Amino acid sequence: MGIFTRLRDIIGSNINAMLDKAEDPEKLIRLMIQEMEDTLVEIKASCAGAMAARKRVERATEAARARAEEWDGKARLAVEKGRDDLAREALLEKRRYRERAEALERELAECDALV
Protein backbone atom coordinates (compact mmCIF):
# COMPACT_ATOMS: atom_id res chain seq x y z
CA MET A 1 0.00 0.00 0.00
CA GLY A 2 2.87 2.37 0.67
CA ILE A 3 4.00 2.21 -2.94
CA PHE A 4 0.58 3.23 -4.26
CA THR A 5 0.41 6.16 -1.86
CA ARG A 6 3.86 7.32 -2.94
CA LEU A 7 2.94 6.89 -6.61
CA ARG A 8 -0.23 8.91 -6.11
CA ASP A 9 1.71 11.69 -4.35
CA ILE A 10 4.31 11.80 -7.13
CA ILE A 11 1.68 11.94 -9.87
CA GLY A 12 -0.28 14.58 -7.96
CA SER A 13 2.77 16.78 -7.46
CA ASN A 14 3.75 16.44 -11.12
CA ILE A 15 0.24 17.44 -12.21
CA ASN A 16 0.31 20.45 -9.86
CA ALA A 17 3.72 21.46 -11.20
CA MET A 18 2.43 21.25 -14.78
CA LEU A 19 -0.62 23.36 -13.89
CA ASP A 20 1.56 25.96 -12.17
CA LYS A 21 3.70 26.24 -15.29
CA ALA A 22 0.60 26.50 -17.51
CA GLU A 23 -0.85 29.41 -15.51
CA ASP A 24 0.14 32.72 -16.98
CA PRO A 25 0.01 35.45 -14.30
CA GLU A 26 -0.61 38.12 -16.93
CA LYS A 27 -3.63 36.25 -18.28
CA LEU A 28 -4.97 35.72 -14.77
CA ILE A 29 -4.64 39.43 -14.00
CA ARG A 30 -6.41 40.35 -17.25
CA LEU A 31 -9.18 37.90 -16.41
CA MET A 32 -9.57 39.37 -12.92
CA ILE A 33 -9.66 42.91 -14.32
CA GLN A 34 -12.30 41.89 -16.87
CA GLU A 35 -14.43 40.32 -14.13
CA MET A 36 -14.11 43.49 -12.04
CA GLU A 37 -15.11 45.66 -15.00
CA ASP A 38 -18.14 43.45 -15.67
CA THR A 39 -19.15 43.74 -12.02
CA LEU A 40 -18.73 47.52 -12.19
CA VAL A 41 -21.01 47.72 -15.24
CA GLU A 42 -23.65 45.65 -13.42
CA ILE A 43 -23.43 47.86 -10.33
CA LYS A 44 -23.72 51.06 -12.41
CA ALA A 45 -26.79 49.68 -14.19
CA SER A 46 -28.35 48.68 -10.89
CA CYS A 47 -27.66 52.09 -9.40
CA ALA A 48 -29.11 53.86 -12.43
CA GLY A 49 -32.24 51.72 -12.15
CA ALA A 50 -32.60 52.55 -8.46
CA MET A 51 -32.17 56.26 -9.15
CA ALA A 52 -34.78 56.15 -11.92
CA ALA A 53 -37.20 54.31 -9.62
CA ARG A 54 -36.64 56.93 -6.93
CA LYS A 55 -37.38 59.72 -9.41
CA ARG A 56 -40.62 57.99 -10.50
CA VAL A 57 -41.73 57.62 -6.89
CA GLU A 58 -40.84 61.24 -6.18
CA ARG A 59 -42.96 62.45 -9.14
CA ALA A 60 -45.86 60.22 -8.10
CA THR A 61 -45.65 61.59 -4.55
CA GLU A 62 -45.80 65.17 -5.79
CA ALA A 63 -48.72 64.33 -8.07
CA ALA A 64 -50.65 62.72 -5.20
CA ARG A 65 -50.01 65.76 -2.99
CA ALA A 66 -51.21 68.09 -5.75
CA ARG A 67 -54.36 66.03 -6.29
CA ALA A 68 -55.07 66.12 -2.54
CA GLU A 69 -54.80 69.92 -2.62
CA GLU A 70 -57.12 70.05 -5.65
CA TRP A 71 -59.73 68.02 -3.80
CA ASP A 72 -59.32 70.26 -0.76
CA GLY A 73 -60.12 73.26 -2.94
CA LYS A 74 -63.13 71.47 -4.40
CA ALA A 75 -64.37 70.65 -0.89
CA ARG A 76 -64.06 74.29 0.17
CA LEU A 77 -65.90 75.43 -2.95
CA ALA A 78 -68.67 72.89 -2.35
CA VAL A 79 -69.11 74.14 1.23
CA GLU A 80 -69.30 77.73 -0.03
CA LYS A 81 -72.00 76.68 -2.49
CA GLY A 82 -73.91 74.85 0.24
CA ARG A 83 -73.28 71.41 -1.27
CA ASP A 84 -72.23 69.46 1.80
CA ASP A 85 -72.75 66.15 0.00
CA LEU A 86 -70.19 67.11 -2.64
CA ALA A 87 -67.87 68.53 0.02
CA ARG A 88 -67.98 65.22 1.87
CA GLU A 89 -67.11 63.30 -1.32
CA ALA A 90 -64.31 65.74 -2.08
CA LEU A 91 -62.88 65.29 1.41
CA LEU A 92 -62.95 61.51 0.95
CA GLU A 93 -61.00 61.91 -2.29
CA LYS A 94 -58.59 64.28 -0.57
CA ARG A 95 -57.99 61.72 2.17
CA ARG A 96 -57.46 58.97 -0.41
CA TYR A 97 -54.81 61.03 -2.23
CA ARG A 98 -53.16 62.10 1.02
CA GLU A 99 -52.90 58.44 2.11
CA ARG A 100 -51.44 57.60 -1.29
CA ALA A 101 -48.89 60.41 -0.90
CA GLU A 102 -47.93 59.13 2.56
CA ALA A 103 -47.45 55.60 1.23
CA LEU A 104 -45.32 56.98 -1.59
CA GLU A 105 -43.27 59.00 0.91
CA ARG A 106 -42.50 55.78 2.80
CA GLU A 107 -41.50 54.16 -0.48
CA LEU A 108 -39.34 57.19 -1.26
CA ALA A 109 -37.55 56.75 2.07
CA GLU A 110 -36.87 53.12 1.13
CA CYS A 111 -35.49 54.26 -2.23
CA ASP A 112 -33.24 56.77 -0.47
CA ALA A 113 -31.85 53.94 1.64
CA LEU A 114 -30.96 52.04 -1.55
CA VAL A 115 -29.41 54.98 -3.36
mmCIF file of N, CA and C in Angstrom:
data_model
loop_
_atom_site.group_PDB
_atom_site.id
_atom_site.type_symbol
_atom_site.label_atom_id
_atom_site.label_comp_id
_atom_site.label_asym_id
_atom_site.label_seq_id
_atom_site.Cartn_x
_atom_site.Cartn_y
_atom_site.Cartn_z
ATOM 1 N N MET A 1 0.810 -1.190 0.000
ATOM 2 C CA MET A 1 0.000 0.000 0.000
ATOM 3 C C MET A 1 0.850 1.249 0.000
ATOM 4 N N GLY A 2 2.005 1.213 0.614
ATOM 5 C CA GLY A 2 2.867 2.373 0.669
ATOM 6 C C GLY A 2 3.323 2.815 -0.701
ATOM 7 N N ILE A 3 3.532 1.872 -1.591
ATOM 8 C CA ILE A 3 4.004 2.214 -2.935
ATOM 9 C C ILE A 3 2.929 2.959 -3.720
ATOM 10 N N PHE A 4 1.670 2.558 -3.549
ATOM 11 C CA PHE A 4 0.577 3.234 -4.255
ATOM 12 C C PHE A 4 0.384 4.660 -3.735
ATOM 13 N N THR A 5 0.540 4.827 -2.445
ATOM 14 C CA THR A 5 0.415 6.162 -1.857
ATOM 15 C C THR A 5 1.510 7.077 -2.389
ATOM 16 N N ARG A 6 2.743 6.529 -2.427
ATOM 17 C CA ARG A 6 3.863 7.325 -2.941
ATOM 18 C C ARG A 6 3.656 7.658 -4.409
ATOM 19 N N LEU A 7 3.179 6.678 -5.183
ATOM 20 C CA LEU A 7 2.944 6.887 -6.610
ATOM 21 C C LEU A 7 1.875 7.971 -6.826
ATOM 22 N N ARG A 8 0.828 7.904 -6.024
ATOM 23 C CA ARG A 8 -0.234 8.905 -6.114
ATOM 24 C C ARG A 8 0.305 10.294 -5.775
ATOM 25 N N ASP A 9 1.116 10.410 -4.740
ATOM 26 C CA ASP A 9 1.709 11.692 -4.353
ATOM 27 C C ASP A 9 2.607 12.248 -5.449
ATOM 28 N N ILE A 10 3.401 11.367 -6.057
ATOM 29 C CA ILE A 10 4.311 11.796 -7.128
ATOM 30 C C ILE A 10 3.518 12.297 -8.326
ATOM 31 N N ILE A 11 2.508 11.538 -8.722
ATOM 32 C CA ILE A 11 1.684 11.944 -9.868
ATOM 33 C C ILE A 11 0.962 13.252 -9.560
ATOM 34 N N GLY A 12 0.418 13.355 -8.353
ATOM 35 C CA GLY A 12 -0.279 14.583 -7.957
ATOM 36 C C GLY A 12 0.632 15.787 -7.975
ATOM 37 N N SER A 13 1.847 15.645 -7.472
ATOM 38 C CA SER A 13 2.775 16.779 -7.456
ATOM 39 C C SER A 13 3.204 17.149 -8.867
ATOM 40 N N ASN A 14 3.381 16.150 -9.727
ATOM 41 C CA ASN A 14 3.747 16.442 -11.116
ATOM 42 C C ASN A 14 2.618 17.178 -11.840
ATOM 43 N N ILE A 15 1.389 16.765 -11.589
ATOM 44 C CA ILE A 15 0.243 17.443 -12.211
ATOM 45 C C ILE A 15 0.162 18.885 -11.712
ATOM 46 N N ASN A 16 0.337 19.086 -10.411
ATOM 47 C CA ASN A 16 0.308 20.449 -9.861
ATOM 48 C C ASN A 16 1.420 21.302 -10.448
ATOM 49 N N ALA A 17 2.603 20.718 -10.616
ATOM 50 C CA ALA A 17 3.720 21.464 -11.205
ATOM 51 C C ALA A 17 3.403 21.858 -12.641
ATOM 52 N N MET A 18 2.788 20.950 -13.392
ATOM 53 C CA MET A 18 2.428 21.251 -14.778
ATOM 54 C C MET A 18 1.381 22.367 -14.834
ATOM 55 N N LEU A 19 0.401 22.311 -13.928
ATOM 56 C CA LEU A 19 -0.624 23.356 -13.895
ATOM 57 C C LEU A 19 -0.023 24.704 -13.516
ATOM 58 N N ASP A 20 0.904 24.708 -12.564
ATOM 59 C CA ASP A 20 1.556 25.958 -12.173
ATOM 60 C C ASP A 20 2.303 26.578 -13.343
ATOM 61 N N LYS A 21 2.972 25.738 -14.135
ATOM 62 C CA LYS A 21 3.702 26.241 -15.294
ATOM 63 C C LYS A 21 2.734 26.760 -16.365
ATOM 64 N N ALA A 22 1.569 26.115 -16.474
ATOM 65 C CA ALA A 22 0.603 26.496 -17.506
ATOM 66 C C ALA A 22 -0.077 27.823 -17.181
ATOM 67 N N GLU A 23 -0.195 28.164 -15.898
ATOM 68 C CA GLU A 23 -0.852 29.407 -15.513
ATOM 69 C C GLU A 23 0.025 30.591 -15.889
ATOM 70 N N ASP A 24 -0.567 31.506 -16.595
ATOM 71 C CA ASP A 24 0.135 32.724 -16.984
ATOM 72 C C ASP A 24 -0.380 33.849 -16.088
ATOM 73 N N PRO A 25 0.473 34.406 -15.224
ATOM 74 C CA PRO A 25 0.012 35.452 -14.305
ATOM 75 C C PRO A 25 -0.610 36.650 -15.031
ATOM 76 N N GLU A 26 -0.077 36.987 -16.178
ATOM 77 C CA GLU A 26 -0.612 38.122 -16.926
ATOM 78 C C GLU A 26 -2.043 37.846 -17.386
ATOM 79 N N LYS A 27 -2.281 36.624 -17.854
ATOM 80 C CA LYS A 27 -3.633 36.255 -18.282
ATOM 81 C C LYS A 27 -4.592 36.247 -17.097
ATOM 82 N N LEU A 28 -4.118 35.744 -15.957
ATOM 83 C CA LEU A 28 -4.965 35.719 -14.767
ATOM 84 C C LEU A 28 -5.333 37.134 -14.327
ATOM 85 N N ILE A 29 -4.367 38.038 -14.384
ATOM 86 C CA ILE A 29 -4.640 39.425 -13.995
ATOM 87 C C ILE A 29 -5.633 40.060 -14.963
ATOM 88 N N ARG A 30 -5.456 39.814 -16.269
ATOM 89 C CA ARG A 30 -6.405 40.347 -17.252
ATOM 90 C C ARG A 30 -7.810 39.810 -17.006
ATOM 91 N N LEU A 31 -7.884 38.521 -16.686
ATOM 92 C CA LEU A 31 -9.183 37.903 -16.410
ATOM 93 C C LEU A 31 -9.827 38.534 -15.178
ATOM 94 N N MET A 32 -9.035 38.750 -14.132
ATOM 95 C CA MET A 32 -9.567 39.368 -12.918
ATOM 96 C C MET A 32 -10.039 40.793 -13.193
ATOM 97 N N ILE A 33 -9.270 41.536 -13.983
ATOM 98 C CA ILE A 33 -9.658 42.911 -14.324
ATOM 99 C C ILE A 33 -10.958 42.907 -15.123
ATOM 100 N N GLN A 34 -11.077 41.987 -16.070
ATOM 101 C CA GLN A 34 -12.298 41.892 -16.874
ATOM 102 C C GLN A 34 -13.509 41.576 -15.998
ATOM 103 N N GLU A 35 -13.329 40.663 -15.046
ATOM 104 C CA GLU A 35 -14.429 40.319 -14.135
ATOM 105 C C GLU A 35 -14.821 41.524 -13.287
ATOM 106 N N MET A 36 -13.825 42.289 -12.831
ATOM 107 C CA MET A 36 -14.111 43.486 -12.041
ATOM 108 C C MET A 36 -14.846 44.530 -12.880
ATOM 109 N N GLU A 37 -14.433 44.706 -14.126
ATOM 110 C CA GLU A 37 -15.107 45.665 -15.003
ATOM 111 C C GLU A 37 -16.546 45.240 -15.277
ATOM 112 N N ASP A 38 -16.773 43.944 -15.465
ATOM 113 C CA ASP A 38 -18.136 43.445 -15.670
ATOM 114 C C ASP A 38 -18.995 43.715 -14.443
ATOM 115 N N THR A 39 -18.424 43.485 -13.267
ATOM 116 C CA THR A 39 -19.150 43.743 -12.024
ATOM 117 C C THR A 39 -19.464 45.227 -11.887
ATOM 118 N N LEU A 40 -18.516 46.072 -12.255
ATOM 119 C CA LEU A 40 -18.729 47.517 -12.186
ATOM 120 C C LEU A 40 -19.867 47.954 -13.104
ATOM 121 N N VAL A 41 -19.925 47.398 -14.303
ATOM 122 C CA VAL A 41 -21.008 47.718 -15.240
ATOM 123 C C VAL A 41 -22.356 47.309 -14.644
ATOM 124 N N GLU A 42 -22.405 46.124 -14.040
ATOM 125 C CA GLU A 42 -23.652 45.653 -13.423
ATOM 126 C C GLU A 42 -24.074 46.570 -12.283
ATOM 127 N N ILE A 43 -23.116 46.989 -11.467
ATOM 128 C CA ILE A 43 -23.427 47.860 -10.333
ATOM 129 C C ILE A 43 -23.924 49.216 -10.825
ATOM 130 N N LYS A 44 -23.281 49.766 -11.861
ATOM 131 C CA LYS A 44 -23.724 51.057 -12.408
ATOM 132 C C LYS A 44 -25.144 50.959 -12.957
ATOM 133 N N ALA A 45 -25.441 49.860 -13.645
ATOM 134 C CA ALA A 45 -26.786 49.676 -14.194
ATOM 135 C C ALA A 45 -27.809 49.564 -13.068
ATOM 136 N N SER A 46 -27.449 48.840 -12.030
ATOM 137 C CA SER A 46 -28.350 48.678 -10.889
ATOM 138 C C SER A 46 -28.591 50.018 -10.201
ATOM 139 N N CYS A 47 -27.542 50.778 -10.040
ATOM 140 C CA CYS A 47 -27.655 52.092 -9.402
ATOM 141 C C CYS A 47 -28.513 53.032 -10.247
ATOM 142 N N ALA A 48 -28.311 53.014 -11.545
ATOM 143 C CA ALA A 48 -29.112 53.862 -12.433
ATOM 144 C C ALA A 48 -30.586 53.477 -12.355
ATOM 145 N N GLY A 49 -30.857 52.185 -12.282
ATOM 146 C CA GLY A 49 -32.241 51.724 -12.147
ATOM 147 C C GLY A 49 -32.864 52.189 -10.845
ATOM 148 N N ALA A 50 -32.091 52.114 -9.763
ATOM 149 C CA ALA A 50 -32.597 52.551 -8.459
ATOM 150 C C ALA A 50 -32.857 54.058 -8.454
ATOM 151 N N MET A 51 -31.977 54.810 -9.092
ATOM 152 C CA MET A 51 -32.167 56.262 -9.152
ATOM 153 C C MET A 51 -33.389 56.623 -9.988
ATOM 154 N N ALA A 52 -33.606 55.900 -11.079
ATOM 155 C CA ALA A 52 -34.784 56.150 -11.916
ATOM 156 C C ALA A 52 -36.061 55.805 -11.154
ATOM 157 N N ALA A 53 -36.029 54.706 -10.415
ATOM 158 C CA ALA A 53 -37.198 54.313 -9.619
ATOM 159 C C ALA A 53 -37.497 55.371 -8.561
ATOM 160 N N ARG A 54 -36.453 55.899 -7.937
ATOM 161 C CA ARG A 54 -36.639 56.935 -6.928
ATOM 162 C C ARG A 54 -37.289 58.169 -7.548
ATOM 163 N N LYS A 55 -36.829 58.546 -8.735
ATOM 164 C CA LYS A 55 -37.383 59.724 -9.408
ATOM 165 C C LYS A 55 -38.861 59.512 -9.743
ATOM 166 N N ARG A 56 -39.209 58.289 -10.195
ATOM 167 C CA ARG A 56 -40.618 57.993 -10.503
ATOM 168 C C ARG A 56 -41.474 58.103 -9.245
ATOM 169 N N VAL A 57 -40.976 57.565 -8.145
ATOM 170 C CA VAL A 57 -41.731 57.620 -6.888
ATOM 171 C C VAL A 57 -41.863 59.063 -6.422
ATOM 172 N N GLU A 58 -40.799 59.837 -6.584
ATOM 173 C CA GLU A 58 -40.839 61.244 -6.183
ATOM 174 C C GLU A 58 -41.899 62.013 -6.985
ATOM 175 N N ARG A 59 -41.946 61.782 -8.300
ATOM 176 C CA ARG A 59 -42.956 62.453 -9.138
ATOM 177 C C ARG A 59 -44.368 62.010 -8.749
ATOM 178 N N ALA A 60 -44.541 60.719 -8.485
ATOM 179 C CA ALA A 60 -45.861 60.216 -8.098
ATOM 180 C C ALA A 60 -46.293 60.815 -6.760
ATOM 181 N N THR A 61 -45.344 60.988 -5.848
ATOM 182 C CA THR A 61 -45.649 61.593 -4.546
ATOM 183 C C THR A 61 -46.130 63.030 -4.728
ATOM 184 N N GLU A 62 -45.405 63.780 -5.535
ATOM 185 C CA GLU A 62 -45.797 65.174 -5.790
ATOM 186 C C GLU A 62 -47.166 65.247 -6.461
ATOM 187 N N ALA A 63 -47.426 64.340 -7.385
ATOM 188 C CA ALA A 63 -48.724 64.329 -8.069
ATOM 189 C C ALA A 63 -49.850 64.020 -7.084
ATOM 190 N N ALA A 64 -49.621 63.074 -6.186
ATOM 191 C CA ALA A 64 -50.650 62.725 -5.200
ATOM 192 C C ALA A 64 -50.905 63.896 -4.254
ATOM 193 N N ARG A 65 -49.839 64.581 -3.845
ATOM 194 C CA ARG A 65 -50.015 65.763 -2.986
ATOM 195 C C ARG A 65 -50.818 66.845 -3.709
ATOM 196 N N ALA A 66 -50.492 67.065 -4.978
ATOM 197 C CA ALA A 66 -51.206 68.091 -5.754
ATOM 198 C C ALA A 66 -52.679 67.730 -5.896
ATOM 199 N N ARG A 67 -52.956 66.456 -6.162
ATOM 200 C CA ARG A 67 -54.357 66.025 -6.289
ATOM 201 C C ARG A 67 -55.093 66.200 -4.958
ATOM 202 N N ALA A 68 -54.436 65.929 -3.846
ATOM 203 C CA ALA A 68 -55.067 66.119 -2.536
ATOM 204 C C ALA A 68 -55.422 67.589 -2.340
ATOM 205 N N GLU A 69 -54.529 68.476 -2.739
ATOM 206 C CA GLU A 69 -54.803 69.915 -2.623
ATOM 207 C C GLU A 69 -55.949 70.336 -3.540
ATOM 208 N N GLU A 70 -56.008 69.747 -4.736
ATOM 209 C CA GLU A 70 -57.120 70.050 -5.646
ATOM 210 C C GLU A 70 -58.451 69.664 -5.009
ATOM 211 N N TRP A 71 -58.486 68.472 -4.419
ATOM 212 C CA TRP A 71 -59.729 68.020 -3.800
ATOM 213 C C TRP A 71 -60.069 68.859 -2.568
ATOM 214 N N ASP A 72 -59.061 69.368 -1.883
ATOM 215 C CA ASP A 72 -59.315 70.262 -0.756
ATOM 216 C C ASP A 72 -59.997 71.536 -1.261
ATOM 217 N N GLY A 73 -59.503 72.067 -2.353
ATOM 218 C CA GLY A 73 -60.120 73.260 -2.943
ATOM 219 C C GLY A 73 -61.547 72.995 -3.387
ATOM 220 N N LYS A 74 -61.776 71.817 -3.968
ATOM 221 C CA LYS A 74 -63.133 71.466 -4.399
ATOM 222 C C LYS A 74 -64.069 71.331 -3.199
ATOM 223 N N ALA A 75 -63.541 70.786 -2.100
ATOM 224 C CA ALA A 75 -64.368 70.648 -0.894
ATOM 225 C C ALA A 75 -64.741 72.024 -0.352
ATOM 226 N N ARG A 76 -63.783 72.933 -0.316
ATOM 227 C CA ARG A 76 -64.061 74.293 0.167
ATOM 228 C C ARG A 76 -65.104 74.992 -0.721
ATOM 229 N N LEU A 77 -64.957 74.823 -2.016
ATOM 230 C CA LEU A 77 -65.901 75.431 -2.951
ATOM 231 C C LEU A 77 -67.303 74.844 -2.758
ATOM 232 N N ALA A 78 -67.367 73.535 -2.554
ATOM 233 C CA ALA A 78 -68.671 72.893 -2.355
ATOM 234 C C ALA A 78 -69.340 73.394 -1.081
ATOM 235 N N VAL A 79 -68.547 73.608 -0.023
ATOM 236 C CA VAL A 79 -69.107 74.139 1.229
ATOM 237 C C VAL A 79 -69.629 75.558 0.996
ATOM 238 N N GLU A 80 -68.863 76.361 0.263
ATOM 239 C CA GLU A 80 -69.303 77.733 -0.033
ATOM 240 C C GLU A 80 -70.615 77.744 -0.810
ATOM 241 N N LYS A 81 -70.795 76.758 -1.670
ATOM 242 C CA LYS A 81 -72.004 76.678 -2.489
ATOM 243 C C LYS A 81 -73.144 75.970 -1.761
ATOM 244 N N GLY A 82 -72.869 75.522 -0.529
ATOM 245 C CA GLY A 82 -73.914 74.853 0.238
ATOM 246 C C GLY A 82 -74.130 73.402 -0.156
ATOM 247 N N ARG A 83 -73.165 72.802 -0.832
ATOM 248 C CA ARG A 83 -73.277 71.408 -1.273
ATOM 249 C C ARG A 83 -72.432 70.522 -0.369
ATOM 250 N N ASP A 84 -72.969 70.267 0.824
ATOM 251 C CA ASP A 84 -72.228 69.463 1.797
ATOM 252 C C ASP A 84 -72.002 68.036 1.317
ATOM 253 N N ASP A 85 -72.923 67.512 0.517
ATOM 254 C CA ASP A 85 -72.747 66.153 0.002
ATOM 255 C C ASP A 85 -71.518 66.075 -0.907
ATOM 256 N N LEU A 86 -71.363 67.075 -1.762
ATOM 257 C CA LEU A 86 -70.186 67.113 -2.641
ATOM 258 C C LEU A 86 -68.912 67.393 -1.844
ATOM 259 N N ALA A 87 -69.031 68.231 -0.824
ATOM 260 C CA ALA A 87 -67.870 68.531 0.020
ATOM 261 C C ALA A 87 -67.387 67.269 0.719
ATOM 262 N N ARG A 88 -68.331 66.462 1.183
ATOM 263 C CA ARG A 88 -67.980 65.217 1.868
ATOM 264 C C ARG A 88 -67.248 64.267 0.911
ATOM 265 N N GLU A 89 -67.761 64.162 -0.310
ATOM 266 C CA GLU A 89 -67.111 63.303 -1.318
ATOM 267 C C GLU A 89 -65.715 63.832 -1.662
ATOM 268 N N ALA A 90 -65.609 65.146 -1.767
ATOM 269 C CA ALA A 90 -64.309 65.743 -2.081
ATOM 270 C C ALA A 90 -63.308 65.491 -0.959
ATOM 271 N N LEU A 91 -63.777 65.559 0.280
ATOM 272 C CA LEU A 91 -62.880 65.291 1.409
ATOM 273 C C LEU A 91 -62.445 63.826 1.445
ATOM 274 N N LEU A 92 -63.335 62.929 1.033
ATOM 275 C CA LEU A 92 -62.949 61.511 0.950
ATOM 276 C C LEU A 92 -61.859 61.312 -0.105
ATOM 277 N N GLU A 93 -62.027 61.993 -1.238
ATOM 278 C CA GLU A 93 -61.001 61.907 -2.289
ATOM 279 C C GLU A 93 -59.683 62.513 -1.807
ATOM 280 N N LYS A 94 -59.790 63.638 -1.103
ATOM 281 C CA LYS A 94 -58.589 64.281 -0.566
ATOM 282 C C LYS A 94 -57.857 63.325 0.366
ATOM 283 N N ARG A 95 -58.608 62.671 1.240
ATOM 284 C CA ARG A 95 -57.991 61.722 2.174
ATOM 285 C C ARG A 95 -57.341 60.568 1.424
ATOM 286 N N ARG A 96 -58.006 60.086 0.373
ATOM 287 C CA ARG A 96 -57.455 58.974 -0.407
ATOM 288 C C ARG A 96 -56.120 59.377 -1.044
ATOM 289 N N TYR A 97 -56.064 60.571 -1.617
ATOM 290 C CA TYR A 97 -54.813 61.029 -2.233
ATOM 291 C C TYR A 97 -53.740 61.328 -1.188
ATOM 292 N N ARG A 98 -54.141 61.834 -0.043
ATOM 293 C CA ARG A 98 -53.163 62.097 1.017
ATOM 294 C C ARG A 98 -52.566 60.784 1.525
ATOM 295 N N GLU A 99 -53.411 59.752 1.690
ATOM 296 C CA GLU A 99 -52.905 58.441 2.111
ATOM 297 C C GLU A 99 -51.965 57.863 1.057
ATOM 298 N N ARG A 100 -52.320 58.066 -0.205
ATOM 299 C CA ARG A 100 -51.444 57.599 -1.294
ATOM 300 C C ARG A 100 -50.100 58.321 -1.233
ATOM 301 N N ALA A 101 -50.133 59.628 -0.991
ATOM 302 C CA ALA A 101 -48.893 60.406 -0.896
ATOM 303 C C ALA A 101 -48.040 59.927 0.279
ATOM 304 N N GLU A 102 -48.676 59.625 1.399
ATOM 305 C CA GLU A 102 -47.933 59.133 2.563
ATOM 306 C C GLU A 102 -47.289 57.783 2.276
ATOM 307 N N ALA A 103 -48.019 56.907 1.591
ATOM 308 C CA ALA A 103 -47.451 55.603 1.226
ATOM 309 C C ALA A 103 -46.267 55.787 0.279
ATOM 310 N N LEU A 104 -46.410 56.707 -0.655
ATOM 311 C CA LEU A 104 -45.317 56.980 -1.588
ATOM 312 C C LEU A 104 -44.119 57.606 -0.880
ATOM 313 N N GLU A 105 -44.372 58.420 0.139
ATOM 314 C CA GLU A 105 -43.269 59.001 0.912
ATOM 315 C C GLU A 105 -42.488 57.911 1.642
ATOM 316 N N ARG A 106 -43.195 56.911 2.157
ATOM 317 C CA ARG A 106 -42.497 55.783 2.798
ATOM 318 C C ARG A 106 -41.661 55.026 1.770
ATOM 319 N N GLU A 107 -42.235 54.834 0.586
ATOM 320 C CA GLU A 107 -41.499 54.159 -0.483
ATOM 321 C C GLU A 107 -40.288 54.985 -0.911
ATOM 322 N N LEU A 108 -40.442 56.292 -0.913
ATOM 323 C CA LEU A 108 -39.337 57.187 -1.261
ATOM 324 C C LEU A 108 -38.209 57.065 -0.233
ATOM 325 N N ALA A 109 -38.571 56.940 1.033
ATOM 326 C CA ALA A 109 -37.552 56.750 2.074
ATOM 327 C C ALA A 109 -36.802 55.436 1.857
ATOM 328 N N GLU A 110 -37.523 54.398 1.433
ATOM 329 C CA GLU A 110 -36.869 53.123 1.133
ATOM 330 C C GLU A 110 -35.930 53.269 -0.061
ATOM 331 N N CYS A 111 -36.356 54.022 -1.060
ATOM 332 C CA CYS A 111 -35.493 54.262 -2.232
ATOM 333 C C CYS A 111 -34.240 55.027 -1.828
ATOM 334 N N ASP A 112 -34.403 56.000 -0.936
ATOM 335 C CA ASP A 112 -33.243 56.767 -0.474
ATOM 336 C C ASP A 112 -32.246 55.863 0.240
ATOM 337 N N ALA A 113 -32.750 54.875 0.954
ATOM 338 C CA ALA A 113 -31.853 53.944 1.638
ATOM 339 C C ALA A 113 -31.058 53.119 0.631
ATOM 340 N N LEU A 114 -31.654 52.824 -0.521
ATOM 341 C CA LEU A 114 -30.960 52.042 -1.547
ATOM 342 C C LEU A 114 -29.938 52.869 -2.304
ATOM 343 N N VAL A 115 -30.288 54.115 -2.567
ATOM 344 C CA VAL A 115 -29.406 54.980 -3.362
ATOM 345 C C VAL A 115 -28.499 55.691 -2.418
#
